[in-house]
Coordinates of C-alpha atoms and ligand atoms in Angstrom, one line a residue:
X699 CA -0.1 0.1 0.0
X700 CA 1.7 3.1 -1.3
X701 CA 3.6 4.0 -4.5
X702 CA 5.9 6.2 -2.9
X703 CA 9.8 5.8 -2.4
X704 CA 9.3 2.9 0.4
X705 CA 6.5 1.0 -1.7
X706 CA 8.2 1.1 -5.1
X707 CA 11.8 0.0 -3.5
X708 CA 9.9 -2.9 -1.8
X709 CA 8.0 -3.8 -5.0
X710 CA 11.0 -4.5 -6.7
X711 CA 12.9 -6.3 -4.1
X712 CA 10.0 -8.6 -3.5
X713 CA 9.0 -8.9 -7.2
X714 CA 13.0 -9.7 -7.8
X715 CA 12.7 -12.6 -5.2
X716 CA 9.7 -14.1 -7.0
X717 CA 6.7 -12.6 -5.4
X718 CA 3.7 -11.5 -7.3
X719 CA 3.1 -7.6 -6.2
X720 CA 0.6 -5.1 -6.6
X721 CA 1.2 -1.6 -5.5
X722 CA -1.8 0.6 -4.6
X723 CA -1.2 4.2 -4.8
X724 CA -4.0 7.0 -4.5
X725 CA -2.2 9.7 -6.6
X726 CA -2.0 9.3 -10.4
X727 CA 1.7 8.2 -10.6
X728 CA 4.2 6.3 -9.1
X729 CA 6.9 8.2 -6.9
X730 CA 4.3 11.2 -6.6
X731 CA 6.8 13.5 -4.8
X732 CA 7.1 17.1 -5.9
X733 CA 10.8 16.5 -6.2
X734 CA 10.5 13.8 -8.8
X735 CA 10.1 14.6 -12.2
X736 CA 7.1 13.2 -13.9
X737 CA 9.0 11.8 -16.6
X738 CA 10.8 9.3 -14.1
X739 CA 7.6 8.1 -12.8
X740 CA 6.3 7.4 -16.3
X741 CA 9.5 5.4 -17.1
X742 CA 9.3 3.5 -13.7
X743 CA 5.8 2.6 -14.4
X744 CA 6.9 1.0 -17.9
X745 CA 9.5 -0.6 -16.1
X746 CA 7.2 -2.3 -13.4
X747 CA 5.0 -3.4 -16.2
X748 CA 8.0 -5.2 -17.6
X749 CA 8.9 -6.9 -14.3
X750 CA 4.9 -7.9 -14.1
X751 CA 4.6 -5.5 -10.9
X752 CA 0.8 -4.5 -11.1
X753 CA 0.1 -1.1 -10.3
X754 CA -3.2 0.5 -9.3
X755 CA -2.9 4.2 -9.4
X756 CA -5.7 6.7 -8.1
X757 CA -6.9 3.9 -5.8
X758 CA -7.0 3.6 -1.8
X759 CA -7.2 0.7 0.2
X760 CA -10.8 0.8 2.0
X761 CA -10.5 -2.5 4.0
X762 CA -8.1 -5.4 4.4
X763 CA -9.6 -8.4 6.2
X764 CA -7.5 -11.6 7.3
X765 CA -8.9 -14.8 6.6
X766 CA -6.8 -17.6 7.6
X767 CA -3.5 -17.3 6.0
X768 CA -5.0 -14.7 3.4
X769 CA -5.6 -11.1 3.5
X770 CA -8.8 -9.7 1.2
X771 CA -8.0 -6.1 0.0
X772 CA -10.6 -3.9 -1.4
X773 CA -9.3 -0.9 -3.2
X774 CA -11.6 1.9 -4.5
X775 CA -11.0 4.6 -7.0
X776 CA -10.2 7.9 -5.5
X777 CA -13.1 10.4 -6.3
X778 CA -16.2 9.5 -8.2
X779 CA -16.8 6.5 -10.2
X780 CA -15.1 3.2 -11.0
X781 CA -15.7 -0.1 -9.3
X782 CA -14.1 -1.6 -6.3
X783 CA -11.0 -3.7 -6.9
X784 CA -10.7 -6.9 -4.6
X785 CA -7.0 -8.0 -4.2
X786 CA -6.3 -11.2 -2.5
X787 CA -2.8 -11.5 -0.9
X788 CA -0.6 -13.5 1.5
X789 CA 0.8 -10.2 3.1
X790 CA 0.1 -6.6 3.0
X791 CA 2.8 -4.1 3.4
X792 CA 1.9 -0.7 4.4
X793 CA 4.3 2.0 3.0
X794 CA 2.6 5.3 3.9
X795 CA 3.7 8.2 6.0
X796 CA 6.0 8.5 8.8
X797 CA 5.1 10.1 12.2
X798 CA 7.1 12.2 14.6
X799 CA 8.5 10.3 17.7
X800 CA 6.6 11.5 20.7
X801 CA 7.3 11.3 24.4
X802 CA 10.8 12.9 24.4
X803 CA 9.7 15.6 26.9
X804 CA 10.7 18.4 24.8
X805 CA 8.0 20.8 25.8
X806 CA 9.4 20.5 29.4
X807 CA 12.6 22.3 28.0
X808 CA 10.5 24.5 25.8
X809 CA 11.4 23.0 22.2
X810 CA 7.9 23.7 20.4
X811 CA 6.8 21.2 17.8
X812 CA 4.7 22.6 14.8
X813 CA 1.0 21.4 14.3
X814 CA 2.0 18.1 12.9
X815 CA 4.5 17.4 15.7
X816 CA 7.7 18.2 14.1
X817 CA 10.2 19.9 15.7
X818 CA 10.8 23.3 15.0
X819 CA 14.3 24.6 14.3
X820 CA 16.0 27.4 12.4
X821 CA 18.3 26.5 9.6
X822 CA 21.2 26.5 12.1
X823 CA 19.2 23.5 13.8
X824 CA 18.7 25.6 17.0
X825 CA 15.2 24.7 18.6
X826 CA 13.3 27.1 20.6
X827 CA 14.8 25.9 23.7
X828 CA 18.1 27.6 24.3
X829 CA 21.1 25.6 23.7
X830 CA 18.9 22.4 22.4
X831 CA 19.6 21.7 18.7
X832 CA 17.8 19.2 16.6
X833 CA 18.7 16.8 13.6
X834 CA 17.2 14.4 11.3
X835 CA 13.6 13.1 10.7
X836 CA 12.3 15.0 14.0
X837 CA 12.5 17.9 11.9
X838 CA 9.9 16.3 9.4
X839 CA 9.5 16.4 5.6
X840 CA 10.4 20.1 5.1
X841 CA 13.9 19.8 6.0
X842 CA 14.0 16.4 4.0
X843 CA 14.2 13.1 5.8
X844 CA 17.1 11.2 4.3
X845 CA 20.5 9.7 6.3
X846 CA 22.5 11.9 4.6
X847 CA 20.6 15.1 5.3
X848 CA 20.5 14.1 9.2
X849 CA 24.4 13.3 9.1
X850 CA 25.1 16.6 7.6
X851 CA 22.7 18.3 10.1
X852 CA 24.7 16.4 13.1
X853 CA 27.9 18.1 11.9
X854 CA 26.2 21.4 11.6
X855 CA 24.5 21.3 14.8
X856 CA 27.9 20.1 16.5
X857 CA 29.9 23.0 15.0
X858 CA 27.0 25.5 16.0
X859 CA 26.9 24.2 19.5
X860 CA 30.5 25.1 19.6
X861 CA 29.8 28.6 18.5
X862 CA 30.0 28.5 14.5
X863 CA 27.1 29.9 12.5
X864 CA 26.6 27.3 9.9
X865 CA 23.3 27.4 8.0
X866 CA 22.1 24.5 6.1
X867 CA 20.4 24.9 2.5
X868 CA 18.1 22.2 1.6
X869 CA 17.8 23.0 -2.4
X870 CA 20.3 21.0 -3.6
X871 CA 20.1 17.9 -1.6
X872 CA 20.3 14.4 -3.7
X873 CA 17.8 11.8 -3.1
X874 CA 18.3 8.3 -4.3
X875 CA 15.6 5.7 -4.8
X876 CA 16.8 2.3 -5.1
X877 CA 14.0 0.7 -7.4
X878 CA 15.0 -1.2 -10.3
X879 CA 16.1 0.8 -12.3
X880 CA 17.5 3.1 -9.7
X881 CA 15.8 6.8 -9.7
X882 CA 18.2 10.0 -8.4
X883 CA 17.1 13.3 -8.3
X884 CA 18.5 16.9 -7.2
X885 CA 17.2 20.1 -7.3
X886 CA 13.8 21.2 -9.1
X887 CA 11.7 19.2 -11.2
X888 CA 10.4 21.1 -14.4
X889 CA 7.0 21.2 -12.8
X890 CA 8.5 22.8 -9.6
X891 CA 10.5 25.3 -11.7
X892 CA 7.2 26.2 -13.9
X893 CA 5.6 26.6 -10.8
X894 CA 8.0 29.2 -9.2
X895 CA 7.6 31.3 -12.6
X896 CA 11.1 30.2 -14.1
X897 CA 11.3 30.3 -18.0
X898 CA 12.9 26.6 -18.2
X899 CA 14.4 24.5 -20.6
X900 CA 14.8 20.8 -20.5
X901 CA 16.9 18.2 -22.3
X902 CA 16.2 14.4 -21.9
X903 CA 18.8 11.9 -23.1
X904 CA 18.4 8.0 -23.1
X905 CA 20.8 5.7 -21.6
X906 CA 20.5 3.7 -24.4
X907 CA 22.8 6.2 -26.3
X908 CA 25.6 5.6 -23.9
X909 CA 28.3 2.9 -24.9
X910 CA 28.4 1.6 -21.1
X911 CA 24.9 0.8 -21.0
X912 CA 24.9 -0.8 -24.2
X913 CA 27.9 -3.1 -22.5
X914 CA 26.1 -3.6 -19.1
X915 CA 22.9 -4.4 -21.1
X916 CA 21.1 -1.7 -18.7
X917 CA 19.4 0.2 -21.5
X918 CA 16.1 1.4 -19.8
X919 CA 16.0 4.9 -18.4
X920 CA 16.9 8.4 -19.3
X921 CA 18.7 11.7 -17.6
X922 CA 17.0 14.8 -17.6
X923 CA 18.2 18.6 -17.0
X924 CA 16.2 21.2 -16.1
X925 CA 17.7 24.7 -16.5
X926 CA 16.9 28.5 -16.4
X927 CA 16.6 29.4 -20.1
X928 CA 18.0 32.7 -20.0
X929 CA 21.2 31.8 -18.2
X930 CA 21.4 28.1 -18.8
X931 CA 21.9 27.7 -15.0
X932 CA 21.2 24.1 -13.8
X933 CA 18.2 23.8 -11.8
X934 CA 17.6 20.4 -11.4
X935 CA 18.8 16.8 -12.8
X936 CA 16.6 13.8 -12.9
X937 CA 17.8 10.4 -13.5
X938 CA 16.5 7.1 -13.7
X939 CA 18.5 4.1 -15.1
X940 CA 21.7 1.9 -14.1
X941 CA 23.6 3.5 -11.2
X942 CA 21.4 6.6 -11.0
X943 CA 22.1 7.0 -7.3
X944 CA 25.7 7.2 -7.8
X945 CA 25.6 9.4 -11.0
X946 CA 23.7 12.3 -9.2
X947 CA 26.7 13.4 -7.5
X948 CA 27.9 15.4 -10.3
X949 CA 24.5 16.8 -10.8
X950 CA 24.3 17.8 -7.1
X951 CA 27.7 19.5 -7.4
X952 CA 26.2 21.5 -10.3
X953 CA 23.0 22.3 -8.8
X954 CA 24.7 23.3 -5.5
X955 CA 27.2 25.8 -7.2
X956 CA 24.8 27.0 -9.7
X957 CA 26.9 25.7 -12.7
X958 CA 25.4 26.1 -16.4
X959 CA 24.6 23.6 -18.6
X960 CA 27.6 24.6 -20.8
X961 CA 30.1 24.1 -18.1
X962 CA 28.8 20.8 -17.2
X963 CA 28.9 20.1 -21.1
X964 CA 32.6 21.3 -21.1
X965 CA 33.7 18.9 -18.4
X966 CA 35.3 15.7 -19.9
X967 CA 33.7 12.7 -19.0
X968 CA 35.6 9.5 -19.3
X969 CA 34.8 7.0 -21.8
X970 CA 33.0 4.3 -21.5
X971 CA 31.2 5.2 -18.4
X972 CA 27.6 5.6 -17.3
X973 CA 28.6 9.3 -16.2
X974 CA 28.7 10.3 -20.0
X975 CA 25.1 10.5 -19.7
X976 CA 25.6 13.9 -17.9
X977 CA 27.8 15.4 -20.5
X978 CA 25.4 14.2 -23.3
X979 CA 22.4 15.9 -21.5
X980 CA 24.4 18.9 -20.9
X981 CA 25.4 19.0 -24.3
X982 CA 21.7 18.7 -25.6
X983 CA 20.8 21.3 -23.3
X984 CA 23.5 24.0 -24.6
X985 CA 22.5 23.3 -28.0
X986 CA 25.3 20.9 -29.0
X987 CA 23.8 17.5 -28.8
X988 CA 26.4 14.6 -29.8
X989 CA 24.8 11.2 -29.4
X990 CA 21.4 12.0 -27.6
Ligands
FAD723 C1 12.5 1.7 4.8 C2 13.1 3.0 4.8 C3 14.3 3.2 3.9 C4 14.8 4.3 3.8 N1 15.9 4.5 3.0 C5 16.7 5.6 2.8 C6 17.7 5.6 1.9 O1 18.1 4.9 1.0 N2 18.5 6.5 2.1 C7 18.2 7.6 3.0 O2 19.2 8.6 2.8 N3 17.5 7.6 3.7 C8 16.5 6.5 3.7 N4 15.3 6.5 4.7 C9 15.4 7.4 5.6 C10 16.2 7.3 6.8 O3 16.4 6.3 7.4 C11 16.1 8.5 8.0 O4 16.2 9.6 7.3 C12 17.5 8.4 9.0 O5 17.3 7.1 9.5 C13 17.1 9.7 10.0 O6 18.0 9.5 11.0 P1 17.5 10.1 12.6 O7 18.8 9.8 13.3 O8 16.8 11.3 12.4 O9 16.3 8.8 12.9 P2 16.7 7.5 13.1 O10 17.7 6.7 12.3 O11 15.1 6.9 13.0 O12 17.1 7.3 14.3 C14 16.3 7.6 15.5 C15 16.8 6.6 16.8 O13 16.0 7.1 17.9 C16 15.6 6.1 18.6 N5 14.7 6.6 19.6 C17 13.0 7.0 19.3 N6 12.8 7.2 20.5 C18 13.6 7.5 21.4 C19 13.3 7.5 22.6 N7 12.4 8.1 23.4 N8 14.6 7.3 23.6 C20 15.7 6.8 22.9 N9 16.1 6.3 21.6 C21 14.8 6.9 20.9 C22 14.9 4.9 17.5 O14 14.7 3.6 17.9 C23 16.1 5.2 16.4 O15 17.1 4.3 16.8 C24 14.8 5.6 4.7 C25 13.7 5.3 5.6 C26 13.0 4.1 5.8 C27 11.8 4.0 6.9

């Protein structure tokens, strides 16, 4: 239940081990996170079909009833119309939402939580309690609930507790999703950039044009660069394909330091490597498409 990051990762793991998997997702796409570009969701859905993972988009689970060693799950379409779907399963994994830890006694020291229970902290990780810093998932989704974010926050909080004034920025946090194939993103999606009124350009290159992907036989997927039209500045990169989680590092560098598509295109990428897809996508964005 849930076609977000964890639901999709576990669908791939279980399907790879031979289980028949059905993913039920309330929204109209897999990985319906604002930071994940819709094109990645489309490619992932196609790959799920190839792997015989069934996907029920736009459905919510209304009931789940355990009978001996089976579970009967009833899923209904979100909104009006459409019939109920009945699924029979051996197990149901629930992959929706995370709640803040309670009972820490934070209010006793004056550390406030927001209305959903996440601890309030400024961008230097100071809570509303003097000398109390907070890091990690307890800060909630606005500060991005990922392991590497918690880790960086921990270092910054320790430095700030010792007198430093280090502020964290959350606009260039890479995110890696371990589906098959992997998905990795950093920065703005095309939709997010447009919502901010930015005139965006986009360039997409398929992994199949990359020699190393051909050698590895891992052809599914693509790289998409979203950039500001007037300056060429890289706003976001969205990868789905082999080793996307490793390849996003270069994109994180580009977004963090405001590099332009020409600067990425002028960077020499070793051959034959999957990293060439970043060079190809940047060249395409800069109007110098080579293989893509
Ligand atoms: C299934 C799953 C997959 C994930 N995959 C990834 C991934 O691939 N990459 C990634 O970057 N992030 C991933 N995440 C997110 C990542 O795990 C979290 O962002 C990260 O663990 C946050 O670290 P944290 O220290 O804030 O919290 P946690 O790692 O949750 O640590 C909090 C600890 O505090 C303990 N605790 C709670 N209450 C108390 C108490 N009252 N007293 C003492 N101890 C207490 C808990 O038992 C826990 O050990 C995943 C999360 C899930 C659920």
